[in-house]
Short mmCIF file of C-alpha atoms and ligand atoms in Angstrom, two decimals:
data_model
loop_
_atom_site.label_atom_id
_atom_site.label_comp_id
_atom_site.label_asym_id
_atom_site.label_seq_id
_atom_site.Cartn_x
_atom_site.Cartn_y
_atom_site.Cartn_z
CA UNK A 158 82.64 120.71 83.16
CA UNK A 159 82.24 117.25 82.73
CA UNK A 160 78.77 116.24 81.88
CA UNK A 161 77.83 112.66 81.86
CA UNK A 162 74.10 110.81 81.87
CA UNK A 163 73.88 106.83 83.27
CA UNK A 164 70.86 105.17 82.68
CA UNK A 165 70.01 102.00 84.85
CA UNK A 166 68.25 100.98 87.95
CA UNK A 167 69.43 102.91 90.40
CA UNK A 168 69.79 102.43 94.29
CA UNK A 169 71.21 104.20 97.44
CA UNK A 170 70.66 104.63 100.85
CA UNK A 171 69.87 107.99 101.76
CA UNK A 172 68.59 106.85 105.24
CA UNK A 173 69.32 103.91 107.01
CA UNK A 174 65.61 102.38 106.77
CA UNK A 175 64.92 102.11 103.28
CA UNK A 176 66.11 101.76 100.31
CA UNK A 177 65.41 104.72 97.73
CA UNK A 178 64.78 102.84 94.37
CA UNK A 179 64.86 104.56 90.67
CA UNK A 180 63.73 101.87 88.56
CA UNK A 181 64.74 102.31 84.48
CA UNK A 182 66.07 105.89 85.43
CA UNK A 183 69.01 108.51 84.62
CA UNK A 184 71.56 109.75 86.95
CA UNK A 185 72.41 112.94 85.73
CA UNK A 186 76.62 114.16 86.70
CA UNK A 187 78.22 117.07 86.60
CA UNK A 188 81.67 117.86 87.53
CA UNK A 189 82.00 114.52 89.52
CA UNK A 190 78.53 115.52 91.38
CA UNK A 191 75.06 114.03 91.28
CA UNK A 192 72.90 116.83 89.58
CA UNK A 193 69.34 115.06 89.44
CA UNK A 194 67.84 111.35 88.74
CA UNK A 195 64.86 111.03 86.89
CA UNK A 196 62.71 108.24 84.92
CA UNK A 197 62.54 110.06 81.68
CA UNK A 198 65.78 112.47 80.64
CA UNK A 199 65.12 116.67 80.20
CA UNK A 200 65.91 117.84 76.93
CA UNK A 201 68.60 120.07 78.49
CA UNK A 202 70.82 116.73 79.22
CA UNK A 203 70.69 115.81 75.91
CA UNK A 204 74.25 116.94 74.76
CA UNK A 205 75.44 115.40 77.91
CA UNK A 206 77.46 111.77 77.57
CA UNK A 207 74.80 109.07 78.00
CA UNK A 208 76.03 105.87 79.40
CA UNK A 209 73.16 103.19 78.97
CA UNK A 210 73.44 100.54 81.68
CA UNK A 211 69.76 99.64 81.05
CA UNK A 212 68.58 96.43 82.70
CA UNK A 213 71.61 96.90 85.00
CA UNK A 214 71.93 98.22 88.47
CA UNK A 215 73.86 100.97 89.54
CA UNK A 216 74.96 102.03 93.62
CA UNK A 217 77.18 104.03 95.37
CA UNK A 218 80.52 102.60 95.33
CA UNK A 219 81.81 101.35 98.90
CA UNK A 220 83.39 102.45 101.81
CA UNK A 221 86.27 100.59 103.88
CA UNK A 222 86.75 103.03 107.12
CA UNK A 223 89.81 100.42 108.45
CA UNK A 224 92.32 98.44 106.73
CA UNK A 225 95.69 97.68 107.47
CA UNK A 226 97.80 98.12 103.82
CA UNK A 227 101.02 96.68 104.99
CA UNK A 228 99.43 93.21 106.50
CA UNK A 229 98.01 92.53 102.68
CA UNK A 230 100.54 89.65 102.57
CA UNK A 231 99.46 88.08 105.88
CA UNK A 232 95.43 87.76 105.08
CA UNK A 233 94.53 84.27 106.00
CA UNK A 234 97.50 83.64 108.27
CA UNK A 235 97.46 83.20 112.19
CA UNK A 236 93.76 83.48 112.74
CA UNK A 237 94.06 81.01 115.13
CA UNK A 238 94.83 83.21 117.64
CA UNK A 239 93.71 86.04 119.58
CA UNK A 240 94.38 89.98 119.06
CA UNK A 241 97.89 90.13 121.09
CA UNK A 242 99.47 86.62 120.07
CA UNK A 243 98.59 87.72 116.67
CA UNK A 244 99.89 90.97 116.73
CA UNK A 245 103.22 89.42 118.02
CA UNK A 246 103.84 86.73 115.82
CA UNK A 247 102.37 87.71 112.41
CA UNK A 248 101.75 91.40 112.59
CA UNK A 249 105.08 92.75 113.93
CA UNK A 250 107.01 90.56 112.20
CA UNK A 251 105.43 91.69 108.71
CA UNK A 252 105.02 95.76 109.49
CA UNK A 253 109.01 95.37 109.53
CA UNK A 254 109.22 94.69 106.53
CA UNK A 255 107.81 98.35 105.01
CA UNK A 256 111.94 99.75 104.88
CA UNK A 257 111.82 98.51 101.56
CA UNK A 258 110.49 100.32 99.22
CA UNK A 259 110.60 97.61 96.52
CA UNK A 260 108.46 95.67 98.80
CA UNK A 261 106.20 97.84 99.90
CA UNK A 262 105.29 98.72 96.19
CA UNK A 263 104.43 95.01 95.30
CA UNK A 264 102.00 94.89 98.48
CA UNK A 265 100.32 98.16 98.16
CA UNK A 266 99.82 97.48 94.11
CA UNK A 267 98.18 94.19 94.49
CA UNK A 268 96.32 96.14 97.53
CA UNK A 269 94.59 98.54 95.78
CA UNK A 270 94.23 96.61 92.39
CA UNK A 271 92.07 94.31 95.25
CA UNK A 272 90.23 97.46 96.60
CA UNK A 273 89.11 98.38 92.87
CA UNK A 274 88.25 94.61 92.10
CA UNK A 275 85.77 94.72 94.86
CA UNK A 276 84.31 98.11 94.46
CA UNK A 277 85.71 99.72 97.12
CA UNK A 278 86.03 103.58 96.16
CA UNK A 279 87.17 104.88 99.23
CA UNK A 280 89.45 103.64 102.27
CA UNK A 281 90.35 104.52 105.49
CA UNK A 282 94.25 102.67 105.59
CA UNK A 283 97.01 102.09 108.35
CA UNK A 284 100.41 102.12 106.82
CA UNK A 285 103.04 100.83 108.90
CA UNK A 286 105.91 103.29 110.86
CA UNK A 287 108.24 103.35 108.34
CA UNK A 288 107.61 107.04 106.79
CA UNK A 289 108.76 106.56 103.19
CA UNK A 290 106.56 103.43 102.84
CA UNK A 291 103.10 105.55 104.09
CA UNK A 292 104.51 108.53 101.67
CA UNK A 293 104.46 105.62 99.19
CA UNK A 294 101.16 104.21 99.76
CA UNK A 295 99.42 107.79 99.53
CA UNK A 296 101.45 108.81 96.34
CA UNK A 297 99.61 105.00 94.72
CA UNK A 298 96.64 105.87 95.71
CA UNK A 299 96.78 109.86 93.93
CA UNK A 300 97.57 107.30 91.20
CA UNK A 301 94.59 105.42 91.06
CA UNK A 302 91.92 107.22 91.11
CA UNK A 303 90.36 105.69 94.62
CA UNK A 304 89.80 107.45 97.71
CA UNK A 305 91.61 107.35 100.63
CA UNK A 306 92.58 108.60 104.21
CA UNK A 307 96.32 107.21 105.09
CA UNK A 308 98.11 107.17 108.38
CA UNK A 309 101.70 106.34 109.07
CA UNK A 310 101.54 104.69 112.30
CA UNK A 311 103.01 105.58 115.48
CA UNK A 312 104.36 103.05 117.98
CA UNK A 313 106.74 104.45 120.82
CA UNK A 314 106.86 101.19 123.22
CA UNK A 315 105.17 97.31 123.99
CA UNK A 316 105.88 97.22 120.06
CA UNK A 317 108.45 95.11 118.42
CA UNK A 318 111.86 96.08 119.06
CA UNK A 319 112.87 97.12 114.56
CA UNK A 320 109.50 99.09 114.97
CA UNK A 321 109.79 100.51 118.02
CA UNK A 322 110.14 104.33 117.61
CA UNK A 323 112.39 106.62 119.02
CA UNK A 324 109.48 109.55 120.38
CA UNK A 325 110.82 112.36 119.40
CA UNK A 326 111.24 111.01 115.62
CA UNK A 327 107.86 109.74 115.31
CA UNK A 328 106.51 112.98 116.27
CA UNK A 329 108.72 114.53 114.07
CA UNK A 330 108.16 112.12 110.88
CA UNK A 331 104.19 112.32 111.10
CA UNK A 332 104.31 116.38 110.85
CA UNK A 333 106.66 116.24 107.93
CA UNK A 334 103.95 113.96 106.34
CA UNK A 335 101.23 115.94 107.17
CA UNK A 336 103.59 119.36 105.60
CA UNK A 337 104.45 117.60 102.63
CA UNK A 338 101.01 116.47 101.56
CA UNK A 339 98.85 118.92 102.81
CA UNK A 340 97.94 120.29 99.66
CA UNK A 341 98.96 117.41 97.23
CA UNK A 342 95.22 116.35 96.35
CA UNK A 343 91.86 116.41 98.37
CA UNK A 344 91.22 112.33 97.17
CA UNK A 345 94.05 111.57 99.28
CA UNK A 346 94.68 112.63 102.62
CA UNK A 347 96.83 112.25 105.85
CA UNK A 348 95.43 110.78 109.24
CA UNK A 349 97.41 110.91 112.45
CA UNK A 350 97.23 107.12 113.21
CA UNK A 351 98.49 106.31 116.74
CA UNK A 352 98.12 102.50 116.91
CA UNK A 353 95.96 102.05 120.33
CA UNK A 354 96.69 103.15 123.40
CA UNK A 355 99.57 100.15 124.70
CA UNK A 356 102.46 100.76 121.98
CA UNK A 357 102.04 104.84 122.44
CA UNK A 358 103.64 106.84 125.52
CA UNK A 359 101.79 109.79 126.84
CA UNK A 360 104.24 111.97 125.62
CA UNK A 361 103.56 110.78 122.05
CA UNK A 362 100.16 110.40 122.16
CA UNK A 363 99.79 114.30 123.58
CA UNK A 364 101.77 115.65 121.00
CA UNK A 365 100.25 113.65 117.91
CA UNK A 366 96.97 115.48 119.66
CA UNK A 367 98.09 118.76 119.31
CA UNK A 368 99.28 118.19 115.94
CA UNK A 369 95.72 116.96 115.13
CA UNK A 370 94.84 120.43 116.26
CA UNK A 371 97.61 122.41 114.78
CA UNK A 372 96.87 121.20 111.60
CA UNK A 373 93.25 120.25 111.80
CA UNK A 374 94.42 116.78 110.77
CA UNK A 375 92.51 113.56 111.54
CA UNK A 376 92.78 110.60 113.42
CA UNK A 377 91.89 107.52 113.81
CA UNK A 378 93.13 104.55 116.03
CA UNK A 379 91.80 100.91 117.91
CA UNK A 380 89.41 101.15 120.78
CA UNK A 381 88.08 98.33 122.98
CA UNK A 382 88.52 95.57 121.00
CA UNK A 383 89.81 92.49 123.19
CA UNK A 384 88.91 91.90 126.60
CA UNK A 385 92.90 91.40 127.12
CA UNK A 386 93.81 94.56 125.40
CA UNK A 387 90.77 96.99 128.04
CA UNK A 388 92.92 95.37 130.69
CA UNK A 389 95.91 96.06 129.87
CA UNK A 390 94.78 99.76 129.24
CA UNK A 391 93.26 99.92 133.07
CA UNK A 392 97.22 98.68 133.73
CA UNK A 393 99.07 101.52 131.51
CA UNK A 394 96.53 104.29 132.38
CA UNK A 395 95.62 103.75 136.02
CA UNK A 396 94.15 107.05 136.16
CA UNK A 397 92.26 107.28 133.55
CA UNK A 398 88.64 106.99 134.21
CA UNK A 399 88.48 104.37 130.93
CA UNK A 400 89.83 103.21 127.17
CA UNK A 401 87.93 106.43 125.49
CA UNK A 402 88.93 108.96 128.19
CA UNK A 403 92.71 107.89 127.49
CA UNK A 404 92.18 108.92 124.12
CA UNK A 405 89.98 112.06 125.23
CA UNK A 406 92.69 113.40 127.45
CA UNK A 407 95.39 113.36 124.97
CA UNK A 408 92.93 115.03 122.31
CA UNK A 409 92.64 112.21 119.67
CA UNK A 410 88.88 111.98 119.84
CA UNK A 411 86.98 114.16 118.05
CA UNK A 412 88.67 116.91 119.05
CA UNK A 413 89.25 116.40 115.04
CA UNK A 414 87.32 113.86 112.97
CA UNK A 415 88.41 110.63 114.11
CA UNK A 416 87.77 107.15 113.06
CA UNK A 417 87.99 103.84 116.55
CA UNK A 418 88.16 100.92 115.10
CA UNK A 419 86.03 98.27 116.92
CA UNK A 420 84.66 99.50 120.08
CA UNK A 421 83.29 96.28 120.79
CA UNK A 422 84.09 96.54 124.97
CA UNK A 423 82.77 100.02 125.01
CA UNK A 424 80.83 101.31 128.11
CA UNK A 425 77.48 102.89 128.04
CA UNK A 426 79.56 106.29 129.18
CA UNK A 427 81.91 105.58 126.21
CA UNK A 428 79.66 105.26 123.86
CA UNK A 429 77.98 108.47 124.90
CA UNK A 430 81.36 110.61 124.66
CA UNK A 431 81.89 109.03 121.33
CA UNK A 432 78.59 110.69 120.47
CA UNK A 433 78.95 113.59 121.90
CA UNK A 434 82.40 113.80 120.24
CA UNK A 435 81.20 112.58 117.08
CA UNK A 436 83.53 109.85 116.55
CA UNK A 437 82.88 107.26 113.98
CA UNK A 438 83.05 103.52 115.04
CA UNK A 439 84.89 101.23 112.54
CA UNK A 440 82.55 97.36 112.72
CA UNK A 441 84.78 94.91 111.53
CA UNK A 442 82.70 91.97 111.97
CA UNK A 443 84.47 88.85 109.98
CA UNK A 444 88.36 90.64 112.07
CA UNK A 445 86.17 90.40 115.36
CA UNK A 446 86.01 86.84 114.35
CA UNK A 447 88.68 85.29 113.60
CA UNK A 448 90.61 87.10 116.35
CA UNK A 449 87.74 85.78 118.50
CA UNK A 450 87.81 89.18 119.65
CA UNK A 451 83.70 89.19 120.11
CA UNK A 452 80.69 91.33 118.82
CA UNK A 453 80.08 94.47 118.44
CA UNK A 454 76.61 96.01 119.77
CA UNK A 455 75.88 97.93 116.47
CA UNK A 456 72.36 98.65 117.12
CA UNK A 457 73.41 100.38 120.89
CA UNK A 458 76.21 102.50 119.30
CA UNK A 459 73.48 103.25 116.13
CA UNK A 460 70.62 104.20 118.67
CA UNK A 461 72.73 106.50 120.70
CA UNK A 462 73.75 107.99 117.42
CA UNK A 463 77.51 107.38 116.79
CA UNK A 464 78.06 107.82 112.94
CA UNK A 465 79.14 103.92 112.09
CA UNK A 466 80.90 102.75 109.53
CA UNK A 467 81.60 98.88 108.59
CA UNK A 468 85.74 97.88 107.74
CA UNK A 469 87.51 94.98 106.51
CA UNK A 470 90.52 95.22 109.31
CA UNK A 471 92.91 92.73 107.02
CA UNK A 472 94.55 91.22 108.02
CA UNK A 473 92.13 90.78 111.09
CA UNK A 474 90.02 90.15 109.00
CA UNK A 475 90.35 87.74 105.93
CA UNK A 476 88.09 89.74 103.09
CA UNK A 477 88.16 92.93 100.94
CA UNK A 478 84.59 91.96 99.87
CA UNK A 479 82.50 95.17 101.64
CA UNK A 480 79.93 93.34 100.13
CA UNK A 481 80.21 89.94 102.50
CA UNK A 482 81.37 92.47 104.91
CA UNK A 483 77.43 93.80 104.54
CA UNK A 484 76.42 90.33 104.74
CA UNK A 485 79.06 89.60 108.10
CA UNK A 486 77.54 92.89 109.68
CA UNK A 487 73.70 91.47 109.50
CA UNK A 488 74.93 87.85 110.74
CA UNK A 489 76.73 89.39 113.34
CA UNK A 490 74.15 91.34 114.58
CA UNK A 491 71.61 88.15 114.64
CA UNK A 492 74.05 86.08 116.70
CA UNK A 493 73.96 89.39 119.31
CA UNK A 494 70.56 89.92 119.67
CA UNK A 495 70.06 85.80 120.16
CA UNK A 496 72.86 85.45 122.14
CA UNK A 497 73.48 88.32 124.59
CA UNK A 498 70.93 90.74 124.35
CA UNK A 499 67.11 90.85 122.93
CA UNK A 500 66.98 94.36 123.13
CA UNK A 501 69.88 94.78 120.79
CA UNK A 502 67.92 93.97 117.16
CA UNK A 503 69.43 92.58 114.08
CA UNK A 504 70.37 95.12 111.69
CA UNK A 505 67.83 94.51 108.44
CA UNK A 506 69.28 94.84 104.61
CA UNK A 507 69.06 98.60 103.96
CA UNK A 508 70.64 99.30 107.23
CA UNK A 509 73.74 97.55 106.86
CA UNK A 510 73.75 98.56 103.35
CA UNK A 511 73.73 102.11 104.48
CA UNK A 512 76.62 101.49 106.49
CA UNK A 513 78.64 100.54 103.93
CA UNK A 514 77.74 103.32 101.79
CA UNK A 515 76.69 106.64 102.81
CA UNK A 516 77.23 105.40 106.91
CA UNK A 517 81.55 105.35 106.06
CA UNK A 518 81.07 108.08 103.28
CA UNK A 519 80.46 110.35 105.62
CA UNK A 520 83.59 110.93 107.17
CA UNK A 521 85.01 111.85 103.65
CA UNK A 522 82.23 114.31 103.40
CA UNK A 523 79.34 113.97 100.71
CA UNK A 524 79.92 110.64 99.66
CA UNK A 525 77.92 107.27 99.87
CA UNK A 526 74.94 108.83 98.09
CA UNK A 527 73.19 109.50 95.19
CA UNK A 528 71.28 112.76 96.80
CA UNK A 529 71.79 115.96 94.86
CA UNK A 530 75.42 117.66 95.45
CA UNK A 531 76.74 114.64 96.60
CA UNK A 532 80.17 113.05 94.92
CA UNK A 533 79.34 110.14 92.24
CA UNK A 534 81.34 107.35 93.54
CA UNK A 535 79.13 104.69 92.08
CA UNK A 536 79.00 101.04 90.60
CA UNK A 537 77.50 99.14 87.77
CA UNK A 538 76.42 95.86 88.93
CA UNK A 539 75.52 93.17 86.22
CA UNK A 540 73.14 90.91 87.91
CA UNK A 541 71.78 88.61 85.23
CA UNK A 542 73.46 85.13 86.26
CA UNK A 543 72.11 85.98 89.51
CA UNK A 544 68.40 87.29 88.80
CA UNK A 545 67.35 85.36 85.95
CA UNK A 546 65.13 82.34 87.45
CA UNK A 547 62.71 84.00 89.03
CA UNK A 548 61.48 87.24 89.16
CA UNK A 549 63.19 89.61 91.88
CA UNK A 550 62.23 93.05 92.84
CA UNK A 551 65.38 95.57 92.56
CA UNK A 552 65.60 95.44 96.43
CA UNK A 553 65.79 91.29 95.83
CA UNK A 554 68.70 91.73 93.46
CA UNK A 555 70.64 93.83 95.43
CA UNK A 556 70.44 91.26 98.09
CA UNK A 557 71.37 88.22 96.27
CA UNK A 558 74.48 90.91 94.56
CA UNK A 559 75.47 91.26 97.93
CA UNK A 560 75.22 87.86 99.54
CA UNK A 561 76.21 85.65 96.55
CA UNK A 562 77.72 87.34 94.22
CA UNK A 563 81.22 89.17 93.79
CA UNK A 564 83.77 91.26 92.15
CA UNK A 565 83.00 89.62 88.88
CA UNK A 566 79.23 90.98 89.05
CA UNK A 567 80.76 94.70 89.04
CA UNK A 568 81.10 95.85 85.36
CA UNK A 569 82.29 99.54 86.38
CA UNK A 570 83.43 102.10 89.34
CA UNK A 571 83.57 105.46 88.97
CA UNK A 572 84.87 108.25 91.64
CA UNK A 573 83.77 111.67 91.21
CA UNK A 574 82.42 111.02 88.15
CA UNK A 575 85.23 109.59 86.57
CA UNK A 576 85.53 106.02 85.27
CA UNK A 577 87.99 104.24 87.10
CA UNK A 578 90.16 101.63 85.33
CA UNK A 579 92.26 98.92 86.96
CA UNK A 580 94.86 100.95 88.57
CA UNK A 581 97.85 99.20 88.32
N1 GUN B 2034 95.56 96.56 118.09
C1 GUN B 2034 96.12 97.29 117.03
N2 GUN B 2034 96.79 96.85 116.27
C2 GUN B 2034 95.69 96.35 115.40
C3 GUN B 2034 96.07 95.80 114.17
O1 GUN B 2034 96.55 95.89 113.45
N3 GUN B 2034 94.74 94.78 113.99
C4 GUN B 2034 94.10 94.51 115.07
N4 GUN B 2034 92.55 94.37 114.34
N5 GUN B 2034 93.56 95.36 116.06
C5 GUN B 2034 94.95 95.95 116.30
FE1 FE B 2035 93.08 96.99 112.44
#
């Protein structure tokens, strides 16, 4: 049984409204899980391996709840467009390349290294449609030591010809991966991934819903990101009450654990349905700015009890840094409040920090916090060059790192109690 103790300034968000701060304390980790946090180290732990990070900050690893691995080479490109033209001109041509395993490996190597570098210890990821590339991505995450859900994208209409799957092949390929990876790893798991309703026929979505239930496999997709997209879904599914109901009718909305990205234009009924079904919303503020999609009313979702996490959505989003995305989430919520609705109070720092750690982490289980029994995913942060001008509280130091620090301040990363070195 592995037994470790780390010493430092320990910070986490158990609840959204307050950071838990244990200054100059010890966190005891047994078998990858948090056992105890204390100011003095109990004698019973004296034989444990002690890692002394006195003066530094120890925080939970970040969780990125939605990103597209094959879009990594497109980061920063074409972001003067809106969603649908951007998909057609930039995204689909790039995603067509992933029949090439050498190219896939080159891209995924860079992506996983960069996730590691930015302190993202768990991620929920779209691959492209090609099954072997999706399997390679799962294998590479396993090798890296980071935690992930990975999905092979399903599309059988309204996409580039090179990405349009035969419906039955798409279903069979998905089931093949589910079965092949069912017992391979509990750190890297498969997630069913219909890209979004416009690129999937009813038959495809129905069969994916059946697979989700048959194998108890989670689901991810996109929901109500862009106004033209919402209208398109209305045209394609005239008999459905709304966009969320389309997924719900096919058992793709919380019948198994589900994440929907964006949810900007979800109606009150849709938000209530998500809350009722326990569907996660992945908030992607930079993507929403870049593609002029809009701003998700995060406060409203929170008040109605929808579980929420934060996400990069590269390459709609340009940054993989969850620290920047925490800041971006607060900024977006302030503009929403100011420009649209004075009822939607801007998010506080602790709320946004919570969403980037325990909020998204809860999709993985007991992840994203340092409460007893939580998996010890952690970052050690050296902020001495940010915090040596005037006296700062520990909470102020965290704020400063999040807003003006970067990956250079992250000196160690742990996943399930294990120190993770640069993967590739
Ligand atoms: N909706 C459908 N596909 C995508 C995608 O790749 N990125 C974003 N941001 N939205 C989508
Ligand atoms: Fe996306």
